[in-house]
């Protein structure tokens, strides 16, 4: 993708003034603010109507820029080398000298850190003197945005500027891994657990539904298109759309497909766009057919399960 430097400069100028801008990333679009600025971080929570106890992921250009804020460890360095920039977020301990706003972390001593791969946001991060706090660009509890027009639909004029970056290539949020002690997955996402396992060569536990909620990607109601969703549906009700993993022979207007032939990566990329489309097409609820619970299918099922608690 060609980088438009005038656009990067516009975003940079707003961020320098502690304003928020929407940014493209390879996972989903984000609402970004200066992570060192309390007022910028407050604006992010307000815009998203996000509970203040749900901390923000901090986005860095590279390791060099992170070193002042966090303690790094061996597992982190292995994963950084292999997967960054990319769709993985690390939970690390903050240094006493960290400059990250306490608003962004809800005063936690830990920090969620990511290095996004999208060339547009990388170009922006490179020019900034601070990292950016950026949660997904959607109203809290709703489905995330994967294009600039999704962001416009959710925020309208409330957001000062949307940095254009085309459609997000991954289409779901990053995988979150806590690396402070034994590796622990806190959110399934755009990087499969099995490829992380291959690099770490040690057991990784999956704690995506604990009673003590540490990552609200773990909240029960989340990722909702704003209408009810029924999983593993056997029949379709009146005014209901049917969502299937692959194209079926039957072609009715209320049938929607996540992929042509059942490819789970393609299905993940399409998930949020199709959920938004069904809502726009005015269906009153969504019946979902069975989705294989392996690889990225686990991420899709996780999101649909939480969205079904609507
Ligand atoms: P979003 O920005 O909407 O993708 O959500 C960010 C996710 O990262 C949320 O589920 C947060 O709870 C989680 N998160 C942010 N900071 C931390 C932290 N220090 N420890 C655990 N989870 C975190
Ligand atoms: Mg989110």
mmCIF file of C-alpha atoms and ligand atoms in Angstrom:
data_model
loop_
_atom_site.group_PDB
_atom_site.id
_atom_site.type_symbol
_atom_site.label_atom_id
_atom_site.label_comp_id
_atom_site.label_asym_id
_atom_site.label_seq_id
_atom_site.Cartn_x
_atom_site.Cartn_y
_atom_site.Cartn_z
ATOM 1 C CA UNK A 1 0.000 0.000 0.000
ATOM 2 C CA UNK A 2 1.271 3.457 -0.954
ATOM 3 C CA UNK A 3 1.835 5.719 2.043
ATOM 4 C CA UNK A 4 0.347 9.220 1.802
ATOM 5 C CA UNK A 5 2.701 11.331 3.906
ATOM 6 C CA UNK A 6 0.288 14.278 4.054
ATOM 7 C CA UNK A 7 -2.250 11.997 5.775
ATOM 8 C CA UNK A 8 0.380 10.689 8.194
ATOM 9 C CA UNK A 9 1.312 14.276 9.023
ATOM 10 C CA UNK A 10 -2.297 15.227 9.690
ATOM 11 C CA UNK A 11 -2.705 12.275 12.079
ATOM 12 C CA UNK A 12 0.598 13.094 13.733
ATOM 13 C CA UNK A 13 -0.354 16.739 14.318
ATOM 14 C CA UNK A 14 -3.642 15.761 15.956
ATOM 15 C CA UNK A 15 -1.958 13.120 18.152
ATOM 16 C CA UNK A 16 0.676 15.684 19.202
ATOM 17 C CA UNK A 17 -2.200 17.834 20.487
ATOM 18 C CA UNK A 18 -3.620 14.911 22.528
ATOM 19 C CA UNK A 19 -6.507 14.448 20.096
ATOM 20 C CA UNK A 20 -7.733 10.998 18.977
ATOM 21 C CA UNK A 21 -7.549 9.662 15.430
ATOM 22 C CA UNK A 22 -8.688 6.359 13.931
ATOM 23 C CA UNK A 23 -5.854 4.229 12.577
ATOM 24 C CA UNK A 24 -5.768 1.187 10.309
ATOM 25 C CA UNK A 25 -4.018 -1.931 11.582
ATOM 26 C CA UNK A 26 -3.776 -5.400 10.089
ATOM 27 C CA UNK A 27 -6.084 -6.792 12.814
ATOM 28 C CA UNK A 28 -8.872 -4.171 13.075
ATOM 29 C CA UNK A 29 -9.046 -0.352 13.026
ATOM 30 C CA UNK A 30 -8.122 1.403 16.280
ATOM 31 C CA UNK A 31 -8.956 4.670 18.068
ATOM 32 C CA UNK A 32 -5.520 6.048 18.839
ATOM 33 C CA UNK A 33 -4.208 8.608 21.322
ATOM 34 C CA UNK A 34 -0.850 9.560 22.852
ATOM 35 C CA UNK A 35 -0.236 6.794 25.427
ATOM 36 C CA UNK A 36 1.816 9.208 27.576
ATOM 37 C CA UNK A 37 -1.061 11.712 27.802
ATOM 38 C CA UNK A 38 -3.836 11.378 30.406
ATOM 39 C CA UNK A 39 -6.146 13.681 28.474
ATOM 40 C CA UNK A 40 -5.716 11.736 25.208
ATOM 41 C CA UNK A 41 -6.414 8.432 26.988
ATOM 42 C CA UNK A 42 -9.492 9.866 28.711
ATOM 43 C CA UNK A 43 -10.853 10.889 25.304
ATOM 44 C CA UNK A 44 -10.455 7.332 23.989
ATOM 45 C CA UNK A 45 -12.558 5.861 26.826
ATOM 46 C CA UNK A 46 -15.206 8.527 26.377
ATOM 47 C CA UNK A 47 -15.477 8.072 22.597
ATOM 48 C CA UNK A 48 -15.833 4.310 22.854
ATOM 49 C CA UNK A 49 -18.067 4.412 25.963
ATOM 50 C CA UNK A 50 -15.522 1.949 27.315
ATOM 51 C CA UNK A 51 -15.522 1.010 31.022
ATOM 52 C CA UNK A 52 -12.471 2.639 32.616
ATOM 53 C CA UNK A 53 -11.359 -0.694 34.126
ATOM 54 C CA UNK A 54 -10.747 -2.152 30.642
ATOM 55 C CA UNK A 55 -7.120 -1.191 29.935
ATOM 56 C CA UNK A 56 -5.789 -0.222 26.501
ATOM 57 C CA UNK A 57 -3.218 -1.938 24.310
ATOM 58 C CA UNK A 58 -0.126 0.224 23.726
ATOM 59 C CA UNK A 59 1.294 0.207 20.190
ATOM 60 C CA UNK A 60 5.034 0.674 19.583
ATOM 61 C CA UNK A 61 7.185 1.005 16.475
ATOM 62 C CA UNK A 62 9.903 -1.331 17.714
ATOM 63 C CA UNK A 63 11.728 -2.812 20.683
ATOM 64 C CA UNK A 64 13.998 0.177 21.116
ATOM 65 C CA UNK A 65 11.019 2.408 21.831
ATOM 66 C CA UNK A 66 9.540 -0.100 24.314
ATOM 67 C CA UNK A 67 12.616 -0.548 26.478
ATOM 68 C CA UNK A 68 11.998 2.519 28.663
ATOM 69 C CA UNK A 69 8.511 1.380 29.636
ATOM 70 C CA UNK A 70 8.676 -2.416 30.157
ATOM 71 C CA UNK A 71 10.802 -5.263 31.506
ATOM 72 C CA UNK A 72 11.591 -7.642 28.658
ATOM 73 C CA UNK A 73 12.103 -11.405 29.110
ATOM 74 C CA UNK A 74 13.320 -14.405 27.101
ATOM 75 C CA UNK A 75 9.909 -15.662 25.949
ATOM 76 C CA UNK A 76 8.983 -12.177 24.808
ATOM 77 C CA UNK A 77 12.203 -11.764 22.813
ATOM 78 C CA UNK A 78 11.700 -15.121 21.055
ATOM 79 C CA UNK A 79 8.137 -14.231 20.032
ATOM 80 C CA UNK A 80 9.071 -10.678 19.104
ATOM 81 C CA UNK A 81 11.789 -11.941 16.779
ATOM 82 C CA UNK A 82 9.469 -14.376 15.049
ATOM 83 C CA UNK A 83 6.105 -12.572 14.907
ATOM 84 C CA UNK A 84 6.635 -8.826 15.207
ATOM 85 C CA UNK A 85 5.411 -6.664 13.762
ATOM 86 C CA UNK A 86 2.205 -8.738 13.747
ATOM 87 C CA UNK A 87 -1.135 -9.670 15.325
ATOM 88 C CA UNK A 88 0.094 -10.582 18.823
ATOM 89 C CA UNK A 89 -0.145 -8.607 22.081
ATOM 90 C CA UNK A 90 2.136 -9.265 25.050
ATOM 91 C CA UNK A 91 1.387 -8.657 28.722
ATOM 92 C CA UNK A 92 4.612 -7.534 30.427
ATOM 93 C CA UNK A 93 5.589 -5.826 33.687
ATOM 94 C CA UNK A 94 6.007 -2.066 33.514
ATOM 95 C CA UNK A 95 9.207 -0.396 34.661
ATOM 96 C CA UNK A 96 8.981 2.060 37.566
ATOM 97 C CA UNK A 97 10.151 4.713 35.114
ATOM 98 C CA UNK A 98 7.374 3.931 32.575
ATOM 99 C CA UNK A 99 5.751 7.056 31.148
ATOM 100 C CA UNK A 100 2.500 5.328 30.159
ATOM 101 C CA UNK A 101 -0.614 7.152 31.375
ATOM 102 C CA UNK A 102 -2.266 5.519 34.392
ATOM 103 C CA UNK A 103 -5.593 6.180 32.683
ATOM 104 C CA UNK A 104 -4.582 3.822 29.837
ATOM 105 C CA UNK A 105 -3.726 0.962 32.200
ATOM 106 C CA UNK A 106 -6.319 1.608 34.919
ATOM 107 C CA UNK A 107 -3.278 1.898 37.243
ATOM 108 C CA UNK A 108 -2.157 -1.664 36.506
ATOM 109 C CA UNK A 109 1.535 -2.462 36.969
ATOM 110 C CA UNK A 110 1.370 -4.546 33.768
ATOM 111 C CA UNK A 111 1.195 -3.375 30.174
ATOM 112 C CA UNK A 112 -0.381 -4.840 27.023
ATOM 113 C CA UNK A 113 2.080 -4.193 24.194
ATOM 114 C CA UNK A 114 1.758 -4.650 20.437
ATOM 115 C CA UNK A 115 3.790 -3.878 17.309
ATOM 116 C CA UNK A 116 1.292 -3.502 14.456
ATOM 117 C CA UNK A 117 2.366 -4.541 10.967
ATOM 118 C CA UNK A 118 0.150 -2.339 8.794
ATOM 119 C CA UNK A 119 2.489 -0.064 6.780
ATOM 120 C CA UNK A 120 0.365 3.055 7.355
ATOM 121 C CA UNK A 121 0.384 2.814 11.140
ATOM 122 C CA UNK A 122 4.060 1.829 11.107
ATOM 123 C CA UNK A 123 4.848 4.949 9.161
ATOM 124 C CA UNK A 124 2.902 7.004 11.713
ATOM 125 C CA UNK A 125 4.576 5.345 14.732
ATOM 126 C CA UNK A 126 7.985 5.945 13.225
ATOM 127 C CA UNK A 127 7.415 9.711 13.243
ATOM 128 C CA UNK A 128 5.924 9.959 16.736
ATOM 129 C CA UNK A 129 7.832 10.694 19.938
ATOM 130 C CA UNK A 130 5.438 8.524 21.952
ATOM 131 C CA UNK A 131 3.660 5.151 21.651
ATOM 132 C CA UNK A 132 -0.072 5.139 20.975
ATOM 133 C CA UNK A 133 -2.843 3.658 23.091
ATOM 134 C CA UNK A 134 -5.336 2.152 20.659
ATOM 135 C CA UNK A 135 -8.331 -0.036 21.427
ATOM 136 C CA UNK A 136 -10.526 -1.277 18.603
ATOM 137 C CA UNK A 137 -12.474 1.469 16.803
ATOM 138 C CA UNK A 138 -15.987 0.439 17.778
ATOM 139 C CA UNK A 139 -18.474 1.335 20.490
ATOM 140 C CA UNK A 140 -17.704 -0.846 23.525
ATOM 141 C CA UNK A 141 -19.282 -4.350 23.400
ATOM 142 C CA UNK A 142 -19.978 -4.057 19.659
ATOM 143 C CA UNK A 143 -18.380 -5.611 16.603
ATOM 144 C CA UNK A 144 -14.982 -4.135 15.640
ATOM 145 C CA UNK A 145 -14.304 -2.023 12.547
ATOM 146 C CA UNK A 146 -12.234 -3.376 9.649
ATOM 147 C CA UNK A 147 -12.617 -0.481 7.182
ATOM 148 C CA UNK A 148 -12.664 3.313 7.469
ATOM 149 C CA UNK A 149 -16.367 3.313 6.584
ATOM 150 C CA UNK A 150 -17.093 0.967 9.536
ATOM 151 C CA UNK A 151 -15.393 3.558 11.757
ATOM 152 C CA UNK A 152 -17.508 6.329 10.198
ATOM 153 C CA UNK A 153 -20.674 4.293 10.784
ATOM 154 C CA UNK A 154 -19.869 3.976 14.488
ATOM 155 C CA UNK A 155 -18.443 7.406 15.321
ATOM 156 C CA UNK A 156 -19.593 9.812 12.592
ATOM 157 C CA UNK A 157 -18.224 13.298 13.216
ATOM 158 C CA UNK A 158 -17.157 12.471 16.781
ATOM 159 C CA UNK A 159 -13.815 11.258 15.488
ATOM 160 C CA UNK A 160 -11.599 14.100 14.242
ATOM 161 C CA UNK A 161 -9.730 12.121 11.598
ATOM 162 C CA UNK A 162 -9.637 8.611 10.117
ATOM 163 C CA UNK A 163 -6.329 7.569 8.618
ATOM 164 C CA UNK A 164 -7.184 5.507 5.526
ATOM 165 C CA UNK A 165 -5.522 2.110 5.219
ATOM 166 C CA UNK A 166 -7.892 -0.063 3.204
ATOM 167 C CA UNK A 167 -9.424 -3.212 4.626
ATOM 168 C CA UNK A 168 -7.694 -4.895 7.601
ATOM 169 C CA UNK A 169 -6.038 -8.058 6.294
ATOM 170 C CA UNK A 170 -6.462 -10.223 9.430
ATOM 171 C CA UNK A 171 -9.941 -9.010 10.349
ATOM 172 C CA UNK A 172 -10.039 -9.927 14.069
ATOM 173 C CA UNK A 173 -8.184 -8.588 17.107
ATOM 174 C CA UNK A 174 -4.691 -9.693 18.137
ATOM 175 C CA UNK A 175 -3.983 -12.816 20.173
ATOM 176 C CA UNK A 176 -3.119 -11.732 23.745
ATOM 177 C CA UNK A 177 -0.461 -13.672 25.652
ATOM 178 C CA UNK A 178 0.606 -13.021 29.245
ATOM 179 C CA UNK A 179 4.364 -13.628 29.440
ATOM 180 C CA UNK A 180 5.079 -12.522 33.005
ATOM 181 C CA UNK A 181 5.345 -16.104 34.283
ATOM 182 C CA UNK A 182 4.211 -19.270 32.492
ATOM 183 C CA UNK A 183 2.806 -18.265 29.084
ATOM 184 C CA UNK A 184 -0.945 -17.827 29.207
ATOM 185 C CA UNK A 185 -3.307 -16.940 26.348
ATOM 186 C CA UNK A 186 -5.850 -14.328 27.505
ATOM 187 C CA UNK A 187 -7.576 -13.788 24.152
ATOM 188 C CA UNK A 188 -7.686 -15.904 20.988
ATOM 189 C CA UNK A 189 -7.066 -13.813 17.908
ATOM 190 C CA UNK A 190 -5.214 -13.239 14.667
ATOM 191 C CA UNK A 191 -2.254 -15.510 15.453
ATOM 192 C CA UNK A 192 -2.856 -19.222 16.040
ATOM 193 C CA UNK A 193 -1.807 -20.682 19.396
ATOM 194 C CA UNK A 194 -0.089 -23.630 17.710
ATOM 195 C CA UNK A 195 2.415 -21.406 15.892
ATOM 196 C CA UNK A 196 3.217 -19.601 19.167
ATOM 197 C CA UNK A 197 3.682 -22.971 20.852
ATOM 198 C CA UNK A 198 6.162 -24.020 18.154
ATOM 199 C CA UNK A 199 8.428 -21.078 18.950
ATOM 200 C CA UNK A 200 8.189 -21.188 22.754
ATOM 201 C CA UNK A 201 8.502 -24.987 22.897
ATOM 202 C CA UNK A 202 6.700 -25.038 26.239
ATOM 203 C CA UNK A 203 3.188 -25.520 27.508
ATOM 204 C CA UNK A 204 0.877 -22.562 26.955
ATOM 205 C CA UNK A 205 -2.282 -22.432 29.037
ATOM 206 C CA UNK A 206 -5.490 -20.898 27.719
ATOM 207 C CA UNK A 207 -7.319 -18.685 30.217
ATOM 208 C CA UNK A 208 -9.906 -16.932 28.090
ATOM 209 C CA UNK A 209 -12.852 -17.330 30.494
ATOM 210 C CA UNK A 210 -11.544 -16.847 34.027
ATOM 211 C CA UNK A 211 -13.774 -15.717 36.882
ATOM 212 C CA UNK A 212 -11.400 -12.824 37.558
ATOM 213 C CA UNK A 213 -11.525 -10.857 34.317
ATOM 214 C CA UNK A 214 -8.111 -9.462 33.405
ATOM 215 C CA UNK A 215 -8.697 -8.890 29.682
ATOM 216 C CA UNK A 216 -12.196 -7.768 28.784
ATOM 217 C CA UNK A 217 -11.834 -9.436 25.402
ATOM 218 C CA UNK A 218 -12.837 -12.024 28.003
ATOM 219 C CA UNK A 219 -16.099 -10.245 28.866
ATOM 220 C CA UNK A 220 -19.109 -12.391 28.116
ATOM 221 C CA UNK A 221 -20.972 -9.868 25.956
ATOM 222 C CA UNK A 222 -18.720 -8.511 23.255
ATOM 223 C CA UNK A 223 -18.351 -8.260 19.477
ATOM 224 C CA UNK A 224 -22.128 -7.943 19.028
ATOM 225 C CA UNK A 225 -23.590 -6.708 15.716
ATOM 226 C CA UNK A 226 -26.558 -5.387 17.743
ATOM 227 C CA UNK A 227 -28.979 -8.233 16.949
ATOM 228 C CA UNK A 228 -29.291 -11.692 18.573
ATOM 229 C CA UNK A 229 -27.131 -14.569 17.341
ATOM 230 C CA UNK A 230 -28.015 -18.280 17.708
ATOM 231 C CA UNK A 231 -25.172 -20.792 17.438
ATOM 232 C CA UNK A 232 -25.294 -24.291 15.921
ATOM 233 C CA UNK A 233 -28.744 -23.471 14.542
ATOM 234 C CA UNK A 234 -30.676 -26.328 12.974
ATOM 235 C CA UNK A 235 -33.505 -24.260 11.458
ATOM 236 C CA UNK A 236 -34.035 -20.653 10.338
ATOM 237 C CA UNK A 237 -36.742 -18.463 11.861
ATOM 238 C CA UNK A 238 -38.729 -15.714 10.141
ATOM 239 C CA UNK A 239 -36.676 -12.539 9.448
ATOM 240 C CA UNK A 240 -33.494 -14.412 10.310
ATOM 241 C CA UNK A 241 -30.256 -14.534 8.315
ATOM 242 C CA UNK A 242 -28.246 -17.754 8.084
ATOM 243 C CA UNK A 243 -24.472 -17.516 8.452
ATOM 244 C CA UNK A 244 -22.431 -20.437 7.083
ATOM 245 C CA UNK A 245 -18.726 -21.201 6.998
ATOM 246 C CA UNK A 246 -18.803 -21.932 3.248
ATOM 247 C CA UNK A 247 -20.922 -21.309 0.184
ATOM 248 C CA UNK A 248 -23.842 -23.725 -0.018
ATOM 249 C CA UNK A 249 -25.633 -24.962 -3.136
ATOM 250 C CA UNK A 250 -28.762 -23.164 -1.984
ATOM 251 C CA UNK A 251 -28.622 -19.492 -2.861
ATOM 252 C CA UNK A 252 -31.209 -17.488 -0.948
ATOM 253 C CA UNK A 253 -30.985 -13.760 -0.144
ATOM 254 C CA UNK A 254 -30.798 -14.471 3.601
ATOM 255 C CA UNK A 255 -27.854 -16.912 3.233
ATOM 256 C CA UNK A 256 -24.421 -15.434 4.028
ATOM 257 C CA UNK A 257 -21.052 -17.179 3.671
ATOM 258 C CA UNK A 258 -17.839 -16.531 5.586
ATOM 259 C CA UNK A 259 -15.694 -18.112 2.851
ATOM 260 C CA UNK A 260 -16.059 -19.753 -0.539
ATOM 261 C CA UNK A 261 -14.807 -23.209 0.399
ATOM 262 C CA UNK A 262 -14.485 -23.230 4.179
ATOM 263 C CA UNK A 263 -11.002 -21.682 4.463
ATOM 264 C CA UNK A 264 -10.835 -20.553 8.118
ATOM 265 C CA UNK A 265 -8.378 -17.698 7.586
ATOM 266 C CA UNK A 266 -10.550 -16.219 4.837
ATOM 267 C CA UNK A 267 -13.609 -16.716 7.083
ATOM 268 C CA UNK A 268 -11.899 -14.850 9.942
ATOM 269 C CA UNK A 269 -11.100 -11.938 7.651
ATOM 270 C CA UNK A 270 -14.740 -11.706 6.539
ATOM 271 C CA UNK A 271 -16.418 -12.266 9.910
ATOM 272 C CA UNK A 272 -16.999 -8.691 11.134
ATOM 273 C CA UNK A 273 -17.815 -7.326 7.676
ATOM 274 C CA UNK A 274 -20.536 -9.940 7.207
ATOM 275 C CA UNK A 275 -21.976 -9.444 10.708
ATOM 276 C CA UNK A 276 -22.241 -5.715 9.985
ATOM 277 C CA UNK A 277 -23.762 -6.397 6.542
ATOM 278 C CA UNK A 278 -26.484 -8.666 7.962
ATOM 279 C CA UNK A 279 -27.474 -5.946 10.441
ATOM 280 C CA UNK A 280 -27.528 -3.327 7.643
ATOM 281 C CA UNK A 281 -29.652 -5.653 5.508
ATOM 282 C CA UNK A 282 -32.242 -5.388 8.292
ATOM 283 C CA UNK A 283 -32.437 -8.962 9.525
ATOM 284 C CA UNK A 284 -33.677 -9.238 13.091
ATOM 285 C CA UNK A 285 -31.399 -12.112 14.165
ATOM 286 C CA UNK A 286 -28.665 -14.444 12.905
ATOM 287 C CA UNK A 287 -28.656 -18.254 12.892
ATOM 288 C CA UNK A 288 -25.114 -19.620 12.644
ATOM 289 C CA UNK A 289 -24.284 -23.073 11.240
ATOM 290 C CA UNK A 290 -21.539 -25.195 12.787
ATOM 291 C CA UNK A 291 -18.003 -23.825 12.406
ATOM 292 C CA UNK A 292 -15.065 -26.262 12.795
ATOM 293 C CA UNK A 293 -13.465 -25.670 16.188
ATOM 294 C CA UNK A 294 -9.818 -25.792 15.092
ATOM 295 C CA UNK A 295 -7.161 -23.199 14.246
ATOM 296 C CA UNK A 296 -8.781 -19.863 13.357
ATOM 297 C CA UNK A 297 -12.176 -21.580 13.731
ATOM 298 C CA UNK A 298 -11.578 -21.347 17.486
ATOM 299 C CA UNK A 299 -11.196 -17.561 17.223
ATOM 300 C CA UNK A 300 -14.378 -17.309 15.111
ATOM 301 C CA UNK A 301 -16.327 -19.477 17.576
ATOM 302 C CA UNK A 302 -15.000 -17.439 20.513
ATOM 303 C CA UNK A 303 -16.236 -14.164 18.955
ATOM 304 C CA UNK A 304 -19.621 -15.614 17.932
ATOM 305 C CA UNK A 305 -20.129 -17.178 21.358
ATOM 306 C CA UNK A 306 -19.565 -13.800 23.065
ATOM 307 C CA UNK A 307 -21.695 -11.992 20.474
ATOM 308 C CA UNK A 308 -24.508 -14.522 21.112
ATOM 309 C CA UNK A 309 -24.855 -13.330 24.728
ATOM 310 C CA UNK A 310 -26.608 -10.211 23.387
HETATM 311 P P1 LIG B 1 -9.210 -3.934 22.433
HETATM 312 O O1 LIG B 1 -8.290 -2.790 22.555
HETATM 313 O O2 LIG B 1 -10.627 -3.545 22.300
HETATM 314 O O3 LIG B 1 -8.734 -4.937 21.428
HETATM 315 O O4 LIG B 1 -9.086 -4.664 23.832
HETATM 316 C C1 LIG B 1 -7.821 -4.740 24.435
HETATM 317 C C2 LIG B 1 -7.734 -5.934 25.284
HETATM 318 O O5 LIG B 1 -6.459 -5.965 25.949
HETATM 319 C C3 LIG B 1 -8.772 -5.922 26.361
HETATM 320 O O6 LIG B 1 -9.339 -7.204 26.444
HETATM 321 C C4 LIG B 1 -7.956 -5.550 27.575
HETATM 322 O O7 LIG B 1 -8.511 -5.962 28.767
HETATM 323 C C5 LIG B 1 -6.638 -6.220 27.302
HETATM 324 N N1 LIG B 1 -5.573 -5.645 28.139
HETATM 325 C C6 LIG B 1 -5.077 -4.411 28.068
HETATM 326 N N2 LIG B 1 -4.140 -4.211 29.027
HETATM 327 C C7 LIG B 1 -4.062 -5.356 29.729
HETATM 328 C C8 LIG B 1 -3.290 -5.775 30.865
HETATM 329 N N3 LIG B 1 -2.403 -4.996 31.440
HETATM 330 N N4 LIG B 1 -3.499 -7.035 31.317
HETATM 331 C C9 LIG B 1 -4.382 -7.849 30.721
HETATM 332 N N5 LIG B 1 -5.135 -7.513 29.654
HETATM 333 C C10 LIG B 1 -4.991 -6.279 29.161
HETATM 334 MG MG1 LIG B 2 -12.284 -4.194 21.335
#
